CSV table of C-alpha atoms in Angstrom, one decimal:
chain,number,residue,atom,x,y,z
A,15,MET,CA,-31.3,-18.6,8.0
A,16,ARG,CA,-33.3,-16.5,5.6
A,17,LYS,CA,-31.9,-15.2,2.4
A,18,GLY,CA,-31.9,-11.6,3.6
A,19,ASP,CA,-29.8,-12.5,6.6
A,20,PHE,CA,-26.8,-13.2,4.4
A,21,SER,CA,-27.1,-9.7,3.0
A,22,GLU,CA,-27.1,-8.3,6.6
A,23,LEU,CA,-24.1,-10.4,7.5
A,24,ALA,CA,-22.2,-9.1,4.4
A,25,MET,CA,-23.2,-5.5,5.4
A,26,PHE,CA,-21.9,-6.1,8.9
A,27,ILE,CA,-18.5,-7.3,7.6
A,28,ALA,CA,-18.2,-4.2,5.4
A,29,VAL,CA,-18.9,-1.9,8.3
A,30,ALA,CA,-16.4,-3.8,10.5
A,31,GLU,CA,-13.7,-3.8,7.9
A,32,GLU,CA,-14.2,-0.1,6.9
A,33,GLY,CA,-14.6,1.1,10.5
A,34,SER,CA,-17.3,3.5,9.3
A,35,PHE,CA,-20.9,3.3,8.2
A,36,THR,CA,-20.2,6.2,5.7
A,37,ARG,CA,-17.3,4.4,4.0
A,38,ALA,CA,-19.0,1.0,4.1
A,39,ALA,CA,-22.2,2.5,2.5
A,40,ALA,CA,-20.1,4.1,-0.3
A,41,LYS,CA,-18.4,0.8,-0.9
A,42,LEU,CA,-21.6,-1.2,-1.1
A,43,GLY,CA,-23.5,1.5,-3.1
A,44,LEU,CA,-26.1,1.9,-0.3
A,45,SER,CA,-27.4,4.8,1.7
A,46,GLN,CA,-26.0,5.2,5.2
A,47,SER,CA,-29.4,5.0,6.8
A,48,ALA,CA,-30.2,1.7,5.0
A,49,LEU,CA,-26.9,0.2,6.1
A,50,SER,CA,-27.4,1.3,9.7
A,51,TYR,CA,-30.9,-0.2,9.7
A,52,ALA,CA,-29.8,-3.5,8.3
A,53,VAL,CA,-27.1,-3.8,11.0
A,54,ARG,CA,-29.5,-2.9,13.7
A,55,MET,CA,-32.0,-5.5,12.5
A,56,LEU,CA,-29.2,-8.1,12.6
A,57,GLU,CA,-28.4,-7.1,16.2
A,58,GLU,CA,-32.0,-7.4,17.2
A,59,ARG,CA,-32.3,-10.8,15.5
A,60,LEU,CA,-29.2,-12.1,17.3
A,61,LYS,CA,-30.2,-10.3,20.5
A,62,VAL,CA,-26.7,-9.0,21.0
A,63,ARG,CA,-24.9,-5.7,20.4
A,64,LEU,CA,-22.3,-6.1,17.7
A,65,ILE,CA,-21.1,-2.5,17.2
A,66,SER,CA,-20.6,0.3,19.7
A,67,ARG,CA,-21.5,3.6,18.1
A,68,THR,CA,-20.6,7.2,19.1
A,69,THR,CA,-21.0,10.4,17.1
A,70,ARG,CA,-17.4,10.2,16.0
A,71,SER,CA,-16.4,6.6,15.8
A,72,LEU,CA,-17.5,3.0,16.1
A,73,SER,CA,-15.9,-0.2,17.4
A,74,LEU,CA,-16.8,-3.8,17.5
A,75,THR,CA,-18.0,-5.3,20.8
A,76,ASP,CA,-16.5,-8.7,21.9
A,77,ALA,CA,-19.5,-10.4,20.2
A,78,GLY,CA,-18.9,-8.4,17.1
A,79,GLU,CA,-15.2,-9.4,17.0
A,80,LYS,CA,-16.1,-13.0,17.4
A,81,LEU,CA,-18.8,-12.9,14.7
A,82,LEU,CA,-16.4,-11.1,12.3
A,83,HIS,CA,-13.7,-13.7,13.0
A,84,SER,CA,-16.1,-16.5,12.2
A,85,LEU,CA,-17.7,-14.9,9.1
A,86,ARG,CA,-14.7,-13.6,7.3
A,87,PRO,CA,-13.2,-17.0,6.2
A,88,ALA,CA,-16.6,-18.2,5.0
A,89,PHE,CA,-17.3,-15.1,2.9
A,90,GLU,CA,-13.8,-15.1,1.5
A,91,HIS,CA,-14.4,-18.7,0.4
A,92,ILE,CA,-17.7,-17.7,-1.2
A,93,ASP,CA,-16.0,-14.8,-3.0
A,94,SER,CA,-13.2,-17.2,-4.2
A,95,GLU,CA,-15.7,-19.7,-5.5
A,96,ILE,CA,-17.7,-17.1,-7.3
A,97,ALA,CA,-14.6,-15.7,-8.9
A,98,GLN,CA,-13.6,-19.1,-10.1
A,99,LEU,CA,-16.9,-19.3,-12.1
A,100,THR,CA,-15.4,-16.6,-14.4
A,101,ALA,CA,-13.2,-19.3,-15.8
A,102,LEU,CA,-16.4,-20.7,-17.5
A,103,ARG,CA,-16.8,-17.4,-19.5
A,104,ASP,CA,-15.4,-16.8,-22.9
A,105,LYS,CA,-13.5,-13.8,-21.7
A,106,PRO,CA,-11.6,-13.3,-18.4
A,107,ALA,CA,-13.6,-11.1,-16.1
A,108,GLY,CA,-13.8,-9.9,-12.5
A,109,THR,CA,-12.4,-7.3,-10.1
A,110,ILE,CA,-8.8,-7.4,-8.8
A,111,ARG,CA,-8.0,-5.4,-5.7
A,112,ILE,CA,-4.4,-4.4,-5.1
A,113,THR,CA,-2.8,-2.3,-2.4
A,114,THR,CA,0.6,-0.6,-3.0
A,115,PHE,CA,2.6,2.5,-2.2
A,116,ARG,CA,2.6,5.6,-4.4
A,117,HIS,CA,6.0,5.1,-6.0
A,118,ALA,CA,5.2,1.5,-7.1
A,119,ALA,CA,1.7,2.6,-8.2
A,120,ARG,CA,3.2,5.2,-10.5
A,121,THR,CA,6.3,3.4,-11.8
A,122,VAL,CA,5.3,-0.3,-11.8
A,123,LEU,CA,1.5,-0.8,-11.7
A,124,TRP,CA,0.3,2.1,-13.8
A,125,PRO,CA,2.5,1.4,-16.9
A,126,ALA,CA,1.3,-2.2,-16.9
A,127,LEU,CA,-2.4,-1.2,-16.5
A,128,VAL,CA,-2.3,1.2,-19.4
A,129,LYS,CA,-1.6,-1.7,-21.7
A,130,PHE,CA,-3.5,-4.4,-19.8
A,131,LEU,CA,-7.0,-2.9,-19.3
A,132,PRO,CA,-7.8,-2.1,-23.0
A,133,GLU,CA,-6.8,-5.7,-23.8
A,134,TYR,CA,-9.2,-7.1,-21.2
A,135,PRO,CA,-12.2,-4.8,-21.0
A,136,ASP,CA,-14.2,-7.2,-18.7
A,137,ILE,CA,-11.5,-7.0,-16.0
A,138,ALA,CA,-11.6,-4.2,-13.5
A,139,VAL,CA,-8.7,-3.2,-11.1
A,140,GLU,CA,-9.1,-1.4,-7.8
A,141,ILE,CA,-6.0,0.3,-6.6
A,142,ASN,CA,-5.5,1.3,-2.9
A,143,VAL,CA,-2.5,3.6,-2.5
A,144,ASP,CA,-1.2,3.5,1.1
A,145,GLU,CA,2.4,4.2,2.3
A,146,GLY,CA,1.8,2.0,5.4
A,147,LEU,CA,2.0,-1.8,5.4
A,148,ILE,CA,-1.4,-3.3,4.9
A,149,ASP,CA,-2.8,-6.7,6.0
A,150,ILE,CA,-4.1,-7.8,2.6
A,151,VAL,CA,-6.1,-10.7,4.1
A,152,ALA,CA,-7.9,-8.5,6.6
A,153,GLY,CA,-8.4,-5.8,3.9
A,154,ARG,CA,-9.7,-8.4,1.5
A,155,PHE,CA,-7.2,-7.5,-1.2
A,156,ASP,CA,-6.2,-9.9,-3.9
A,157,ALA,CA,-2.6,-8.8,-3.7
A,158,GLY,CA,-0.2,-6.2,-2.6
A,159,ILE,CA,3.0,-4.6,-4.1
A,160,ARG,CA,5.8,-3.7,-1.8
A,161,VAL,CA,9.6,-3.7,-1.7
A,162,GLY,CA,10.8,-7.3,-1.5
A,163,GLU,CA,12.2,-7.1,2.0
A,164,GLN,CA,8.9,-5.9,3.4
A,165,VAL,CA,6.9,-9.0,2.2
A,166,GLU,CA,5.9,-11.5,4.9
A,167,LYS,CA,7.6,-14.9,4.6
A,168,ASP,CA,4.2,-16.8,4.4
A,169,MET,CA,3.3,-14.9,1.2
A,170,VAL,CA,3.9,-15.9,-2.4
A,171,ALA,CA,6.1,-13.2,-3.9
A,172,VAL,CA,6.7,-12.4,-7.6
A,173,ARG,CA,9.2,-9.8,-8.7
A,174,VAL,CA,7.6,-7.0,-10.7
A,175,SER,CA,10.5,-4.4,-10.9
A,176,ALA,CA,14.2,-4.1,-11.2
A,177,ASP,CA,16.2,-3.3,-8.0
A,178,PHE,CA,15.9,0.1,-6.5
A,179,ARG,CA,18.4,2.6,-5.3
A,180,MET,CA,17.8,5.5,-2.8
A,181,ALA,CA,19.4,8.9,-3.2
A,182,VAL,CA,20.3,11.9,-1.0
A,183,VAL,CA,19.8,15.2,-2.8
A,184,GLY,CA,19.7,18.9,-2.1
A,185,SER,CA,19.4,22.0,-4.3
A,186,PRO,CA,22.3,24.2,-5.5
A,187,LEU,CA,20.6,27.0,-3.3
A,188,TYR,CA,20.8,24.8,-0.2
A,189,PHE,CA,24.5,23.9,-0.9
A,190,ALA,CA,25.5,27.6,-1.7
A,191,ASN,CA,26.8,28.1,1.8
A,192,ARG,CA,27.0,24.6,3.2
A,193,GLU,CA,29.6,21.8,2.9
A,194,VAL,CA,28.7,18.6,1.0
A,195,PRO,CA,28.4,15.7,3.4
A,196,GLN,CA,31.2,13.1,2.8
A,197,THR,CA,29.8,10.3,5.1
A,198,PRO,CA,26.3,9.7,6.5
A,199,ARG,CA,27.5,10.9,9.9
A,200,ASP,CA,27.9,14.4,8.4
A,201,LEU,CA,24.1,14.6,8.0
A,202,SER,CA,23.9,15.7,11.7
A,203,ASN,CA,25.2,19.1,10.4
A,204,HIS,CA,22.5,19.5,7.8
A,205,ASN,CA,18.7,20.3,7.7
A,206,CYS,CA,17.1,17.1,6.5
A,207,VAL,CA,13.5,16.6,5.6
A,208,SER,CA,12.1,13.5,7.4
A,209,TYR,CA,9.6,11.0,6.0
A,210,ARG,CA,6.8,9.5,8.1
A,211,GLN,CA,5.4,6.3,6.5
A,212,SER,CA,1.8,6.6,7.9
A,213,ALA,CA,-0.1,8.9,10.2
A,214,GLY,CA,0.7,6.8,13.3
A,215,GLY,CA,4.2,5.5,12.2
A,216,GLY,CA,7.6,6.6,13.3
A,217,LEU,CA,10.1,8.7,11.3
A,218,TYR,CA,11.9,6.7,8.6
A,219,ALA,CA,15.6,6.2,9.3
A,220,TRP,CA,17.9,6.8,6.4
A,221,GLU,CA,19.7,3.6,5.5
A,222,PHE,CA,23.2,3.4,4.1
A,223,GLU,CA,25.8,0.7,3.3
A,224,ARG,CA,29.4,0.7,2.0
A,225,ASP,CA,32.1,-1.9,2.1
A,226,GLY,CA,30.0,-4.1,4.4
A,227,VAL,CA,29.3,-1.3,6.8
A,228,GLU,CA,25.6,-0.7,7.4
A,229,LEU,CA,24.3,2.5,9.0
A,230,GLU,CA,20.8,3.8,10.0
A,231,VAL,CA,20.8,7.6,10.5
A,232,ARG,CA,18.0,9.4,12.4
A,233,VAL,CA,18.1,12.8,10.8
A,234,ASN,CA,16.9,16.1,12.1
A,235,GLY,CA,15.3,19.1,10.4
A,236,PRO,CA,12.3,21.5,10.4
A,237,LEU,CA,10.0,19.5,8.2
A,238,VAL,CA,8.3,16.1,8.3
A,239,ILE,CA,6.3,14.8,5.2
A,240,ASN,CA,4.5,11.6,4.4
A,241,ASP,CA,4.5,11.9,0.6
A,242,ASN,CA,7.5,11.3,-1.6
A,243,GLU,CA,6.5,13.8,-4.3
A,244,MET,CA,6.4,16.5,-1.6
A,245,LEU,CA,9.9,15.4,-0.5
A,246,VAL,CA,11.2,16.2,-3.9
A,247,ASN,CA,9.5,19.6,-3.9
A,248,ALA,CA,11.1,20.4,-0.6
A,249,ALA,CA,14.5,19.6,-2.0
A,250,LEU,CA,13.9,21.7,-5.1
A,251,ASP,CA,12.9,24.6,-3.0
A,252,GLY,CA,16.1,24.4,-0.9
A,253,LEU,CA,14.4,23.5,2.4
A,254,GLY,CA,16.9,20.7,3.1
A,255,LEU,CA,18.3,17.3,2.1
A,256,VAL,CA,15.9,14.5,1.2
A,257,TYR,CA,16.3,10.8,1.0
A,258,THR,CA,14.1,9.3,-1.8
A,259,PHE,CA,14.0,6.9,-4.7
A,260,GLU,CA,16.7,7.5,-7.3
A,261,THR,CA,14.1,7.4,-10.2
A,262,GLN,CA,12.2,10.3,-8.6
A,263,ILE,CA,15.1,12.7,-8.8
A,264,ALA,CA,17.2,11.4,-11.7
A,265,GLN,CA,15.9,14.0,-14.2
A,266,HIS,CA,16.3,16.8,-11.7
A,267,VAL,CA,19.9,15.8,-11.1
A,268,ALA,CA,20.6,15.6,-14.9
A,269,ASP,CA,19.1,19.1,-15.3
A,270,GLY,CA,21.2,20.5,-12.5
A,271,ARG,CA,18.3,21.4,-10.3
A,272,LEU,CA,19.4,19.0,-7.6
A,273,ILE,CA,22.8,17.8,-6.4
A,274,ARG,CA,23.3,14.2,-5.4
A,275,VAL,CA,25.5,13.3,-2.4
A,276,LEU,CA,26.6,10.1,-0.6
A,277,GLU,CA,26.0,8.1,-3.8
A,278,ASP,CA,28.6,5.5,-2.9
A,279,TRP,CA,26.6,4.9,0.3
A,280,CYS,CA,23.4,4.0,-1.5
A,281,PRO,CA,23.7,0.5,-3.1
A,282,PRO,CA,20.9,-1.3,-5.0
A,283,PHE,CA,18.3,-3.2,-2.9
A,284,SER,CA,15.4,-5.6,-3.6
A,285,GLY,CA,12.9,-4.1,-6.0
A,286,CYS,CA,9.1,-4.4,-5.9
A,287,HIS,CA,7.3,-7.7,-5.5
A,288,LEU,CA,3.6,-8.5,-6.0
A,289,TYR,CA,2.6,-10.8,-3.1
A,290,TYR,CA,-0.6,-12.8,-2.2
A,291,PRO,CA,-1.6,-15.5,0.3
A,292,SER,CA,-0.3,-19.0,-0.7
A,293,ARG,CA,-3.7,-20.6,0.0
A,294,ARG,CA,-5.6,-18.3,-2.4
A,295,GLN,CA,-6.7,-19.7,-5.7
A,296,HIS,CA,-5.9,-17.8,-8.9
A,297,THR,CA,-8.7,-16.5,-11.0
A,298,PRO,CA,-8.0,-16.3,-14.7
A,299,ALA,CA,-8.1,-12.5,-14.4
A,300,PHE,CA,-5.6,-12.4,-11.6
A,301,ALA,CA,-3.3,-14.8,-13.4
A,302,LEU,CA,-3.3,-12.6,-16.5
A,303,LEU,CA,-2.5,-9.5,-14.5
A,304,LEU,CA,0.3,-11.3,-12.6
A,305,GLU,CA,1.9,-12.2,-15.9
A,306,ALA,CA,1.5,-8.7,-17.2
A,307,LEU,CA,3.3,-7.3,-14.1
A,308,ARG,CA,6.0,-10.0,-13.8
A,309,TYR,CA,9.5,-8.5,-14.2
A,310,LYS,CA,11.3,-9.9,-17.2
A,311,GLY,CA,14.6,-8.0,-17.1
């Protein structure tokens, strides 16, 4: 195989993983036309169609799926070996790709990076913020950060935050002519703002526990949001009750702008964990960031 063929294979992987020539071209720093030409040349050389294209979308053919399945482990191994070479440098270097959800990005990852990046100027960190659960192997991420109970059992998990608590809150305006709920079942009499984790996901059920009794409540209301910060805004504006992280509403409760209810039904639960595949070798850069994030409380 010629040297240029390896570049074409790498371009094909990028298009397949991004699901878009536009996004893949931006990721690789190429023009869309150059990327499309390279993939077309690869198809002509192999004499098989790899990608089905339409004006609005693309999908892999059976041959494309088979090629991607074969190439991905090989290229991941090459990436890993190249990354290991940074250990021979005087200073740790390289790019670390992490996927996480917005609350963890803001409260866990960002405070650590503010101190970490100036100390290691040759290390770059790419952050992907996504409220849905991401396959970090397929997405070629070095690690993810999620609540502990969401981490797959075959991953290595390292705690990076204290335990969390959820909270149900509403504004004084909302409660001006409504009774305060005493149990989760009372929520059926209230307007509740629902949360959808991702564009194609279901509505999140509000989870409660007290004295060994666990409840999942499917709430109703006129508004559905997929962003926790907008949830808080909805509560502040009196649009209904919301269920969100305690840390997001603590100051508003202290200031009297929000009223917390059902607090005794919201016990602590497992905090954030950074997780990564057990078979993946650590680069010096990754090991340093892992230690910077590790929870020491």
